[in-house]
Amino acid sequence: MPLMTRALAELIGTFWLVLGGCGAAVFAAGVPDVGIGYLGVSFAFGLTVLTMAYAIGHISGCHLNPAVSLGLAVGGRFPFADVPVYVVAQVLGAIVAAFLIWFIASDMGVHKEGQATFTLAANSLAVNGYDSLSPQGYGLFAGLVTEIVMTAMFLFIILGATDKRGIGTHAGLAIGLALTLIHLISIPITNTSVNPARSTGPALALLTGGQGQAAGQLWLFWVGPLIGAAIAGVVYRLFEQKHTA
């Protein structure tokens, strides 16, 4: 499959991940009495990956995440030369989704009296962050460690689930559920990134709206996931079968 065709699939897939996951957080998490809360948002993110795994897994591998692309490259499953194009496509998909969420959310409650309305703020659009942007007020160090560990475990599961020695047809289910679990653990800490593209889209949308705090913290959501992914790629190679001549 040509690289640009695979990149287009990654753009669409990452658009779906951010629209489904962050969109669920913005539109449905806080609705009084019937809101989906942390549990629903966690499943929303997991379901976006699960559905796209079967939609584009055979086209691009369904990375949807610069950290996944890097981790697979370090693990010997993906060419390093293709990583930059995948990353650009993933980030573009996330940005488009974030602006679409903002556009839709701006109409919230406008046409029905008594409904909550949307106001763009520093913590809007399900943005990731630490200190005052952390849902439960966790700091930089806790956020960084969380993102490294959660991304490392995510990549370890991806590498194992897609190992040709494993049960490949069920990889999408395992990976989607892994992302759900990761969100259940870490939404209170950083709002869960483990995905630099997912963090970049909302942060850039907020920046264009005059809310730059998340953009100032964005470095953590690139550094942490990329470190965690690289660690997993190195560690999983220890479990690869060794062939002797």
Coordinates of N, CA and C in Angstrom, one line a residue:
M1 N 0.9 -1.2 0.0 CA 0.0 0.0 0.0 C 0.9 1.2 0.0
P2 N 0.7 2.2 -0.9 CA 1.5 3.4 -0.9 C 1.5 4.2 0.4
L3 N 2.6 4.8 0.7 CA 2.7 5.5 2.0 C 1.6 6.6 2.1
M4 N 1.3 7.3 1.1 CA 0.4 8.4 1.2 C -1.1 7.9 1.4
T5 N -1.3 6.7 0.9 CA -2.6 6.1 1.1 C -2.7 5.6 2.5
R6 N -1.7 5.1 3.1 CA -1.7 4.7 4.5 C -1.8 5.9 5.4
A7 N -1.1 7.0 5.0 CA -1.1 8.2 5.8 C -2.6 8.8 5.8
L8 N -3.3 8.7 4.7 CA -4.6 9.2 4.7 C -5.5 8.4 5.6
A9 N -5.3 7.1 5.7 CA -6.0 6.2 6.6 C -5.7 6.6 8.0
E10 N -4.5 6.9 8.3 CA -4.1 7.4 9.7 C -4.7 8.7 10.0
L11 N -4.8 9.6 9.1 CA -5.5 10.9 9.3 C -7.0 10.6 9.7
I12 N -7.6 9.8 8.9 CA -9.1 9.5 9.2 C -9.2 8.8 10.5
G13 N -8.4 7.9 10.8 CA -8.5 7.1 12.0 C -8.2 8.0 13.3
T14 N -7.2 8.8 13.2 CA -6.9 9.7 14.3 C -8.0 10.8 14.5
F15 N -8.6 11.2 13.4 CA -9.7 12.1 13.5 C -10.8 11.4 14.3
W16 N -11.1 10.2 14.0 CA -12.2 9.4 14.7 C -11.8 9.3 16.1
L17 N -10.6 9.0 16.5 CA -10.2 8.8 17.9 C -10.4 10.1 18.7
V18 N -10.0 11.2 18.1 CA -10.2 12.5 18.9 C -11.7 12.9 18.9
L19 N -12.4 12.7 17.8 CA -13.8 13.1 17.8 C -14.6 12.2 18.7
G20 N -14.3 10.9 18.7 CA -15.0 10.0 19.5 C -14.7 10.1 21.0
G21 N -13.4 10.2 21.3 CA -13.0 10.2 22.7 C -13.1 11.6 23.3
C22 N -12.5 12.6 22.7 CA -12.6 14.0 23.3 C -14.1 14.5 23.1
G23 N -14.7 14.1 22.0 CA -16.1 14.6 21.7 C -17.0 14.0 22.8
A24 N -16.8 12.8 23.2 CA -17.7 12.2 24.2 C -17.4 12.9 25.6
A25 N -16.2 13.3 25.8 CA -15.9 14.1 27.1 C -16.6 15.4 27.1
V26 N -16.5 16.1 25.9 CA -17.1 17.5 25.8 C -18.6 17.4 25.8
F27 N -19.2 16.6 25.0 CA -20.6 16.6 24.8 C -21.4 15.8 25.8
A28 N -20.9 14.7 26.3 CA -21.7 13.8 27.1 C -21.2 13.5 28.5
A29 N -20.0 13.8 28.9 CA -19.5 13.4 30.2 C -20.2 14.2 31.3
G30 N -20.5 15.4 31.2 CA -21.0 16.2 32.3 C -22.5 16.5 32.3
V31 N -23.3 15.8 31.4 CA -24.7 16.1 31.3 C -25.3 15.6 32.6
P32 N -26.1 16.5 33.3 CA -26.7 16.2 34.6 C -27.5 14.9 34.5
D33 N -27.4 14.0 35.5 CA -28.2 12.8 35.7 C -27.8 11.7 34.7
V34 N -27.6 12.1 33.4 CA -27.4 11.0 32.4 C -26.0 11.1 31.8
G35 N -25.1 11.9 32.3 CA -23.7 12.0 31.8 C -23.0 10.7 31.9
I36 N -22.0 10.5 31.0 CA -21.3 9.2 30.9 C -20.1 9.2 31.9
G37 N -19.6 10.4 32.3 CA -18.5 10.4 33.3 C -17.2 9.8 32.8
Y38 N -16.3 9.6 33.8 CA -15.0 9.0 33.4 C -15.2 7.6 32.8
L39 N -16.1 6.8 33.2 CA -16.3 5.5 32.7 C -16.7 5.5 31.2
G40 N -17.6 6.3 30.9 CA -18.1 6.4 29.5 C -17.0 7.0 28.6
V41 N -16.3 8.0 29.1 CA -15.2 8.6 28.3 C -14.1 7.5 28.0
S42 N -13.8 6.7 29.0 CA -12.8 5.7 28.9 C -13.2 4.7 27.8
F43 N -14.4 4.3 27.8 CA -14.9 3.3 26.8 C -15.0 4.0 25.5
A44 N -15.3 5.3 25.4 CA -15.4 6.0 24.1 C -14.0 5.9 23.4
F45 N -12.9 6.2 24.2 CA -11.6 6.2 23.6 C -11.3 4.8 23.1
G46 N -11.6 3.8 24.0 CA -11.3 2.4 23.6 C -12.0 1.9 22.4
L47 N -13.3 2.4 22.3 CA -14.1 2.0 21.2 C -13.6 2.6 19.8
T48 N -13.1 3.8 19.9 CA -12.6 4.4 18.7 C -11.4 3.6 18.1
V49 N -10.6 3.1 19.0 CA -9.4 2.3 18.5 C -9.9 0.9 18.1
L50 N -10.8 0.3 18.8 CA -11.4 -1.0 18.5 C -12.0 -0.9 17.1
T51 N -12.8 0.0 16.9 CA -13.5 0.1 15.6 C -12.6 0.4 14.4
M52 N -11.6 1.3 14.6 CA -10.7 1.6 13.6 C -9.7 0.5 13.3
A53 N -9.4 -0.3 14.3 CA -8.5 -1.4 14.1 C -9.0 -2.3 13.0
Y54 N -10.3 -2.6 13.0 CA -10.9 -3.4 12.0 C -11.2 -2.7 10.7
A55 N -11.3 -1.3 10.8 CA -11.6 -0.5 9.6 C -10.3 -0.3 8.8
I56 N -9.2 0.1 9.4 CA -8.0 0.4 8.7 C -6.8 -0.3 9.1
G57 N -6.9 -1.3 10.0 CA -5.7 -2.1 10.4 C -5.0 -2.7 9.2
H58 N -5.8 -3.2 8.3 CA -5.2 -3.9 7.1 C -4.7 -2.9 6.1
I59 N -4.9 -1.6 6.3 CA -4.4 -0.6 5.4 C -3.1 0.1 5.9
S60 N -3.2 0.6 7.1 CA -2.1 1.4 7.7 C -1.5 0.8 8.9
G61 N -2.2 -0.3 9.5 CA -1.7 -0.8 10.8 C -2.5 -0.1 11.9
C62 N -3.3 0.9 11.7 CA -4.1 1.6 12.7 C -3.3 2.0 13.9
H63 N -2.3 2.9 13.6 CA -1.5 3.4 14.7 C -2.2 4.5 15.5
L64 N -2.7 5.5 14.7 CA -3.5 6.6 15.3 C -2.8 7.5 16.3
N65 N -1.4 7.4 16.4 CA -0.7 7.8 17.6 C 0.8 7.9 17.2
P66 N 1.4 9.0 17.3 CA 2.9 9.1 17.0 C 3.7 8.2 17.9
A67 N 3.2 8.0 19.2 CA 4.0 7.1 20.1 C 3.9 5.7 19.7
V68 N 2.7 5.3 19.1 CA 2.6 3.9 18.6 C 3.5 3.7 17.4
S69 N 3.5 4.7 16.5 CA 4.4 4.5 15.3 C 5.9 4.4 15.8
L70 N 6.3 5.3 16.7 CA 7.7 5.2 17.2 C 7.9 3.9 17.9
G71 N 7.0 3.4 18.8 CA 7.2 2.2 19.5 C 7.3 1.0 18.6
L72 N 6.5 1.0 17.6 CA 6.5 -0.1 16.6 C 7.8 -0.1 15.8
A73 N 8.3 1.1 15.5 CA 9.6 1.2 14.8 C 10.8 0.7 15.7
V74 N 10.8 1.1 16.9 CA 11.8 0.7 17.9 C 11.7 -0.8 18.0
G75 N 10.5 -1.4 18.1 CA 10.3 -2.8 18.2 C 10.6 -3.6 17.0
G76 N 10.9 -3.0 15.9 CA 11.3 -3.7 14.6 C 10.1 -4.1 13.8
R77 N 8.9 -3.4 14.1 CA 7.7 -3.8 13.3 C 7.3 -2.8 12.3
F78 N 8.0 -1.6 12.2 CA 7.6 -0.6 11.3 C 8.8 0.2 10.9
P79 N 8.9 0.6 9.6 CA 10.1 1.3 9.1 C 10.2 2.7 9.8
F80 N 11.4 3.0 10.3 CA 11.6 4.4 10.8 C 11.4 5.5 9.8
A81 N 11.7 5.2 8.5 CA 11.5 6.2 7.4 C 10.1 6.6 7.2
D82 N 9.1 5.8 7.6 CA 7.7 6.1 7.4 C 7.1 6.8 8.6
V83 N 7.8 6.9 9.7 CA 7.3 7.5 11.0 C 6.9 9.0 10.8
P84 N 7.8 9.8 10.2 CA 7.4 11.2 10.1 C 6.1 11.5 9.3
V85 N 5.9 10.8 8.2 CA 4.7 11.0 7.4 C 3.5 10.5 8.2
Y86 N 3.6 9.4 9.0 CA 2.5 9.0 9.8 C 2.2 10.0 10.9
V87 N 3.2 10.6 11.5 CA 3.0 11.5 12.6 C 2.3 12.8 12.1
V88 N 2.7 13.3 10.9 CA 2.1 14.5 10.4 C 0.6 14.2 10.1
A89 N 0.3 13.0 9.5 CA -1.1 12.7 9.2 C -1.9 12.6 10.5
Q90 N -1.3 11.9 11.5 CA -2.1 11.8 12.8 C -2.3 13.1 13.5
V91 N -1.4 14.0 13.5 CA -1.6 15.3 14.1 C -2.6 16.1 13.3
L92 N -2.6 16.1 12.0 CA -3.6 16.8 11.2 C -5.0 16.3 11.5
G93 N -5.1 14.9 11.6 CA -6.4 14.4 11.9 C -6.9 14.8 13.3
A94 N -6.0 14.9 14.2 CA -6.4 15.3 15.6 C -6.8 16.8 15.6
I95 N -6.1 17.6 14.9 CA -6.4 19.0 14.8 C -7.8 19.3 14.2
V96 N -8.1 18.6 13.1 CA -9.4 18.8 12.4 C -10.5 18.4 13.4
A97 N -10.3 17.3 14.1 CA -11.3 16.8 15.0 C -11.5 17.8 16.2
A98 N -10.4 18.3 16.7 CA -10.6 19.3 17.8 C -11.3 20.5 17.4
F99 N -11.1 21.0 16.2 CA -11.8 22.2 15.8 C -13.3 21.9 15.5
L100 N -13.5 20.7 15.0 CA -14.9 20.3 14.8 C -15.7 20.2 16.1
I101 N -15.0 19.6 17.1 CA -15.6 19.5 18.5 C -16.0 20.9 19.0
W102 N -15.0 21.8 18.8 CA -15.2 23.2 19.3 C -16.4 23.9 18.5
F103 N -16.4 23.7 17.2 CA -17.5 24.2 16.4 C -18.9 23.7 16.9
I104 N -19.0 22.4 17.1 CA -20.3 21.8 17.5 C -20.6 22.3 18.9
A105 N -19.6 22.2 19.8 CA -19.8 22.6 21.2 C -20.3 24.0 21.4
S106 N -19.9 24.9 20.5 CA -20.3 26.3 20.6 C -21.8 26.5 20.5
D107 N -22.5 25.5 20.0 CA -23.9 25.6 19.8 C -24.7 24.9 21.0
M108 N -23.9 24.4 22.0 CA -24.5 23.7 23.1 C -25.4 24.6 23.9
G109 N -26.7 24.2 24.1 CA -27.6 24.8 25.0 C -28.2 26.1 24.4
V110 N -27.8 26.5 23.2 CA -28.2 27.8 22.7 C -29.7 27.8 22.3
H111 N -30.2 26.6 21.9 CA -31.6 26.6 21.4 C -32.6 25.9 22.4
K112 N -32.2 25.8 23.6 CA -33.1 25.2 24.6 C -32.9 25.9 25.9
E113 N -33.9 26.5 26.4 CA -33.8 27.3 27.7 C -33.5 26.4 28.9
G114 N -32.6 26.9 29.7 CA -32.2 26.1 30.9 C -31.1 25.1 30.8
Q115 N -30.6 25.0 29.5 CA -29.5 24.0 29.3 C -28.1 24.7 29.5
A116 N -27.2 23.9 29.9 CA -25.8 24.4 30.0 C -25.3 24.8 28.7
T117 N -24.5 25.8 28.7 CA -23.8 26.3 27.4 C -22.3 26.1 27.5
F118 N -21.7 26.2 26.4 CA -20.2 25.9 26.3 C -19.5 27.2 26.3
T119 N -18.5 27.3 27.2 CA -17.6 28.5 27.2 C -16.2 28.0 27.1
L120 N -15.4 28.5 26.1 CA -14.1 28.1 25.9 C -13.2 28.6 27.1
A121 N -12.5 27.6 27.7 CA -11.7 27.9 28.9 C -10.4 27.1 28.7
A122 N -9.5 27.4 29.7 CA -8.2 26.7 29.6 C -8.2 25.2 29.6
N123 N -9.3 24.7 30.3 CA -9.4 23.2 30.4 C -10.5 22.6 29.5
S124 N -10.9 23.4 28.5 CA -11.9 22.9 27.6 C -11.4 21.9 26.6
L125 N -12.3 21.3 25.8 CA -12.0 20.4 24.7 C -11.3 19.1 25.2
A126 N -11.5 18.7 26.4 CA -10.8 17.5 27.0 C -9.3 17.6 26.9
V127 N -8.8 18.7 27.1 CA -7.3 19.0 26.9 C -6.6 18.2 28.0
N128 N -5.3 17.8 27.7 CA -4.5 17.2 28.7 C -3.7 18.3 29.4
G129 N -3.3 18.0 30.7 CA -2.5 18.9 31.4 C -2.1 18.5 32.8
Y130 N -1.4 19.3 33.5 CA -1.0 19.0 34.9 C -1.2 20.3 35.7
D131 N -0.9 20.2 37.0 CA -1.2 21.4 37.9 C -2.7 21.7 37.7
S132 N -3.0 23.0 37.4 CA -4.4 23.4 37.3 C -5.2 22.8 36.2
L133 N -4.5 22.2 35.2 CA -5.2 21.5 34.1 C -5.4 20.1 34.4
S134 N -4.9 19.5 35.4 CA -5.1 18.2 35.8 C -6.5 18.1 36.4
P135 N -7.3 17.1 36.0 CA -8.7 17.0 36.6 C -8.7 17.0 38.1
Q136 N -7.7 16.3 38.7 CA -7.6 16.2 40.2 C -6.4 16.9 40.8
G137 N -5.8 17.8 40.0 CA -4.7 18.7 40.6 C -3.4 18.0 40.7
Y138 N -3.0 17.0 39.9 CA -1.7 16.4 40.0 C -0.7 17.3 39.3
G139 N 0.6 17.1 39.8 CA 1.6 18.0 39.3 C 2.4 17.4 38.1
L140 N 3.4 18.2 37.7 CA 4.2 17.8 36.5 C 4.9 16.4 36.6
F141 N 5.5 16.2 37.7 CA 6.3 14.9 37.9 C 5.3 13.7 37.8
A142 N 4.2 13.8 38.6 CA 3.3 12.7 38.6 C 2.7 12.5 37.2
G143 N 2.4 13.6 36.5 CA 1.9 13.5 35.1 C 2.9 12.9 34.2
L144 N 4.1 13.3 34.3 CA 5.2 12.7 33.4 C 5.4 11.2 33.6
V145 N 5.5 10.8 34.8 CA 5.6 9.4 35.1 C 4.4 8.6 34.7
T146 N 3.3 9.1 34.9 CA 2.0 8.5 34.5 C 2.0 8.2 33.0
E147 N 2.4 9.3 32.2 CA 2.3 9.2 30.8 C 3.4 8.2 30.2
I148 N 4.6 8.2 30.9 CA 5.6 7.2 30.4 C 5.1 5.8 30.7
V149 N 4.7 5.6 31.9 CA 4.3 4.2 32.3 C 3.1 3.7 31.5
M150 N 2.1 4.5 31.4 CA 0.9 4.1 30.7 C 1.1 3.9 29.2
T151 N 2.0 4.7 28.6 CA 2.3 4.5 27.2 C 3.1 3.3 27.0
A152 N 4.1 3.0 27.9 CA 4.9 1.8 27.8 C 4.0 0.6 27.9
M153 N 3.1 0.6 28.8 CA 2.2 -0.6 28.9 C 1.3 -0.7 27.7
F154 N 0.8 0.4 27.2 CA 0.0 0.3 26.0 C 0.8 -0.3 24.8
L155 N 2.0 0.2 24.6 CA 2.8 -0.3 23.5 C 3.2 -1.8 23.7
F156 N 3.4 -2.2 25.0 CA 3.8 -3.6 25.2 C 2.6 -4.4 24.9
I157 N 1.4 -4.0 25.2 CA 0.2 -4.8 24.8 C 0.0 -4.8 23.3
I158 N 0.2 -3.7 22.6 CA 0.1 -3.7 21.2 C 1.1 -4.6 20.5
L159 N 2.3 -4.6 21.0 CA 3.3 -5.4 20.4 C 3.0 -6.9 20.7
G160 N 2.5 -7.2 21.8 CA 2.1 -8.6 22.1 C 0.9 -9.0 21.4
A161 N -0.1 -8.2 21.3 CA -1.4 -8.6 20.7 C -1.2 -8.7 19.2
T162 N -0.2 -8.0 18.6 CA 0.0 -8.1 17.1 C 1.2 -9.0 16.8
D163 N 1.7 -9.7 17.8 CA 2.8 -10.6 17.5 C 2.3 -11.8 16.7
K164 N 3.0 -12.2 15.7 CA 2.5 -13.2 14.8 C 2.4 -14.6 15.5
R165 N 3.0 -14.7 16.7 CA 2.8 -15.9 17.5 C 1.6 -15.9 18.3
G166 N 0.9 -14.8 18.3 CA -0.3 -14.6 19.1 C -1.6 -14.8 18.3
I167 N -2.7 -14.4 18.9 CA -4.0 -14.6 18.3 C -4.4 -13.2 17.6
G168 N -3.9 -13.1 16.4 CA -3.9 -11.8 15.7 C -5.3 -11.2 15.4
T169 N -6.3 -12.1 15.2 CA -7.6 -11.7 14.9 C -8.3 -10.9 16.1
H170 N -7.8 -11.1 17.3 CA -8.3 -10.5 18.4 C -7.5 -9.3 18.9
A171 N -6.5 -8.9 18.1 CA -5.7 -7.8 18.5 C -6.4 -6.5 18.8
G172 N -7.4 -6.2 17.9 CA -8.1 -4.9 18.0 C -8.9 -4.9 19.3
L173 N -9.4 -6.0 19.8 CA -10.2 -6.0 21.0 C -9.3 -5.8 22.2
A174 N -8.1 -6.5 22.2 CA -7.2 -6.3 23.3 C -6.7 -4.9 23.4
I175 N -6.3 -4.3 22.3 CA -5.8 -2.9 22.2 C -6.8 -1.9 22.6
G176 N -8.0 -2.1 22.2 CA -9.1 -1.2 22.5 C -9.4 -1.2 24.0
L177 N -9.5 -2.4 24.6 CA -9.7 -2.6 26.0 C -8.5 -2.0 26.8
A178 N -7.3 -2.2 26.3 CA -6.2 -1.7 27.0 C -6.3 -0.1 27.1
L179 N -6.7 0.5 26.0 CA -6.8 2.0 26.1 C -7.9 2.4 27.0
T180 N -9.0 1.6 27.1 CA -10.0 1.9 28.0 C -9.5 1.8 29.5
L181 N -8.8 0.8 29.8 CA -8.2 0.6 31.1 C -7.3 1.8 31.5
I182 N -6.4 2.1 30.5 CA -5.5 3.2 30.7 C -6.2 4.5 31.1
H183 N -7.3 4.8 30.4 CA -8.1 6.0 30.7 C -8.8 5.9 32.1
L184 N -9.3 4.7 32.4 CA -9.8 4.5 33.8 C -8.8 4.8 34.9
I185 N -7.6 4.5 34.6 CA -6.5 4.7 35.6 C -6.1 6.2 35.6
S186 N -5.9 6.8 34.5 CA -5.2 8.1 34.4 C -6.0 9.3 34.0
I187 N -7.3 9.2 33.7 CA -8.0 10.4 33.5 C -7.9 11.4 34.6
P188 N -8.0 11.0 35.9 CA -7.9 12.0 37.0 C -6.5 12.7 37.1
I189 N -5.5 12.1 36.5 CA -4.2 12.6 36.6 C -3.8 13.6 35.5
T190 N -3.9 13.2 34.3 CA -3.6 14.1 33.2 C -4.7 14.3 32.2
N191 N -5.8 13.7 32.4 CA -6.9 13.6 31.5 C -6.6 12.5 30.4
T192 N -5.5 11.8 30.6 CA -5.0 10.7 29.8 C -4.7 11.2 28.4
S193 N -3.4 11.1 28.1 CA -2.9 11.3 26.7 C -2.5 10.0 26.1
V194 N -1.3 9.5 26.5 CA -0.6 8.4 25.8 C -0.6 8.6 24.3
N195 N -0.8 9.8 23.8 CA -0.9 10.0 22.4 C -0.6 11.5 22.1
P196 N 0.6 11.8 21.6 CA 0.9 13.2 21.4 C -0.1 13.9 20.4
A197 N -0.6 13.2 19.4 CA -1.5 13.8 18.4 C -2.8 14.2 19.1
R198 N -3.3 13.3 20.0 CA -4.6 13.6 20.7 C -4.4 14.8 21.6
S199 N -3.3 15.0 22.1 CA -3.0 16.2 23.0 C -2.9 17.4 22.2
T200 N -2.2 17.3 21.0 CA -1.9 18.5 20.2 C -3.2 19.1 19.6
G201 N -4.1 18.3 19.1 CA -5.3 18.9 18.5 C -6.1 19.8 19.4
P202 N -6.5 19.4 20.6 CA -7.2 20.3 21.5 C -6.4 21.5 22.0
A203 N -5.1 21.2 22.2 CA -4.2 22.3 22.7 C -4.1 23.4 21.7
L204 N -3.9 23.1 20.4 CA -3.8 24.1 19.4 C -5.2 24.8 19.1
A205 N -6.3 24.1 19.2 CA -7.6 24.7 19.1 C -7.8 25.8 20.2
L206 N -7.4 25.4 21.4 CA -7.5 26.3 22.5 C -6.6 27.5 22.3
L207 N -5.4 27.3 21.8 CA -4.5 28.4 21.6 C -5.0 29.4 20.6
T208 N -5.7 28.9 19.6 CA -6.3 29.9 18.6 C -7.4 30.6 19.2
G209 N -8.0 30.1 20.3 CA -9.1 30.8 21.0 C -8.6 31.6 22.1
G210 N -7.3 31.8 22.2 CA -6.8 32.7 23.3 C -6.5 32.0 24.6
Q211 N -6.6 30.7 24.6 CA -6.3 29.9 25.8 C -5.0 29.1 25.6
G212 N -3.9 29.6 26.0 CA -2.6 29.0 25.7 C -1.9 28.2 26.7
Q213 N -2.6 28.0 27.9 CA -2.0 27.2 29.0 C -1.7 25.8 28.5
A214 N -2.6 25.1 27.9 CA -2.4 23.7 27.5 C -1.3 23.6 26.5
A215 N -1.2 24.6 25.6 CA -0.1 24.6 24.6 C 1.3 24.7 25.3
G216 N 1.3 25.4 26.4 CA 2.6 25.5 27.2 C 3.0 24.3 27.9
Q217 N 2.0 23.4 28.1 CA 2.3 22.1 28.8 C 2.4 20.9 27.8
L218 N 2.2 21.2 26.5 CA 2.1 20.2 25.5 C 3.4 19.3 25.4
W219 N 4.5 19.9 25.7 CA 5.8 19.2 25.6 C 5.7 17.9 26.4
L220 N 5.1 17.9 27.6 CA 5.0 16.7 28.4 C 4.3 15.6 27.7
F221 N 3.3 15.9 26.9 CA 2.5 14.9 26.2 C 3.1 14.5 24.9
W222 N 4.2 15.0 24.6 CA 5.1 14.4 23.5 C 6.2 13.6 24.2
V223 N 6.9 14.3 25.1 CA 8.1 13.6 25.7 C 7.7 12.3 26.4
G224 N 6.7 12.4 27.3 CA 6.3 11.2 28.1 C 5.9 10.0 27.3
P225 N 4.9 10.2 26.4 CA 4.5 9.0 25.5 C 5.6 8.5 24.6
L226 N 6.4 9.4 24.1 CA 7.5 8.9 23.2 C 8.5 8.1 24.0
I227 N 8.9 8.6 25.2 CA 9.8 7.8 26.0 C 9.2 6.4 26.4
G228 N 8.0 6.4 26.8 CA 7.3 5.2 27.2 C 7.2 4.2 26.0
A229 N 6.9 4.7 24.8 CA 6.8 3.9 23.6 C 8.2 3.3 23.3
A230 N 9.2 4.1 23.4 CA 10.5 3.6 23.0 C 11.0 2.5 24.0
I231 N 10.7 2.7 25.3 CA 11.0 1.7 26.3 C 10.3 0.4 26.0
A232 N 9.0 0.4 25.7 CA 8.3 -0.8 25.4 C 8.9 -1.5 24.1
G233 N 9.2 -0.7 23.1 CA 9.8 -1.3 21.9 C 11.1 -2.0 22.2
V234 N 11.9 -1.5 23.1 CA 13.2 -2.1 23.4 C 12.9 -3.4 24.3
V235 N 12.0 -3.2 25.3 CA 11.7 -4.4 26.2 C 11.1 -5.5 25.5
Y236 N 10.1 -5.3 24.6 CA 9.4 -6.4 23.9 C 10.4 -7.2 23.0
R237 N 11.4 -6.6 22.5 CA 12.4 -7.3 21.7 C 13.1 -8.4 22.5
L238 N 13.1 -8.3 23.8 CA 13.7 -9.3 24.6 C 12.9 -10.6 24.6
F239 N 11.6 -10.5 24.2 CA 10.7 -11.7 24.1 C 10.6 -12.2 22.7
E240 N 11.3 -11.6 21.8 CA 11.2 -12.1 20.4 C 12.0 -13.4 20.3
Q241 N 11.6 -14.3 19.5 CA 12.3 -15.6 19.4 C 13.6 -15.4 18.7
K242 N 14.6 -16.0 19.2 CA 16.0 -15.9 18.6 C 16.2 -17.1 17.7
H243 N 16.7 -16.9 16.5 CA 16.9 -17.9 15.5 C 18.4 -18.1 15.3
T244 N 18.9 -19.2 15.4 CA 20.3 -19.5 15.2 C 20.5 -20.2 13.9
A245 N 21.7 -19.9 13.3 CA 22.0 -20.5 12.0 C 22.1 -22.0 12.1

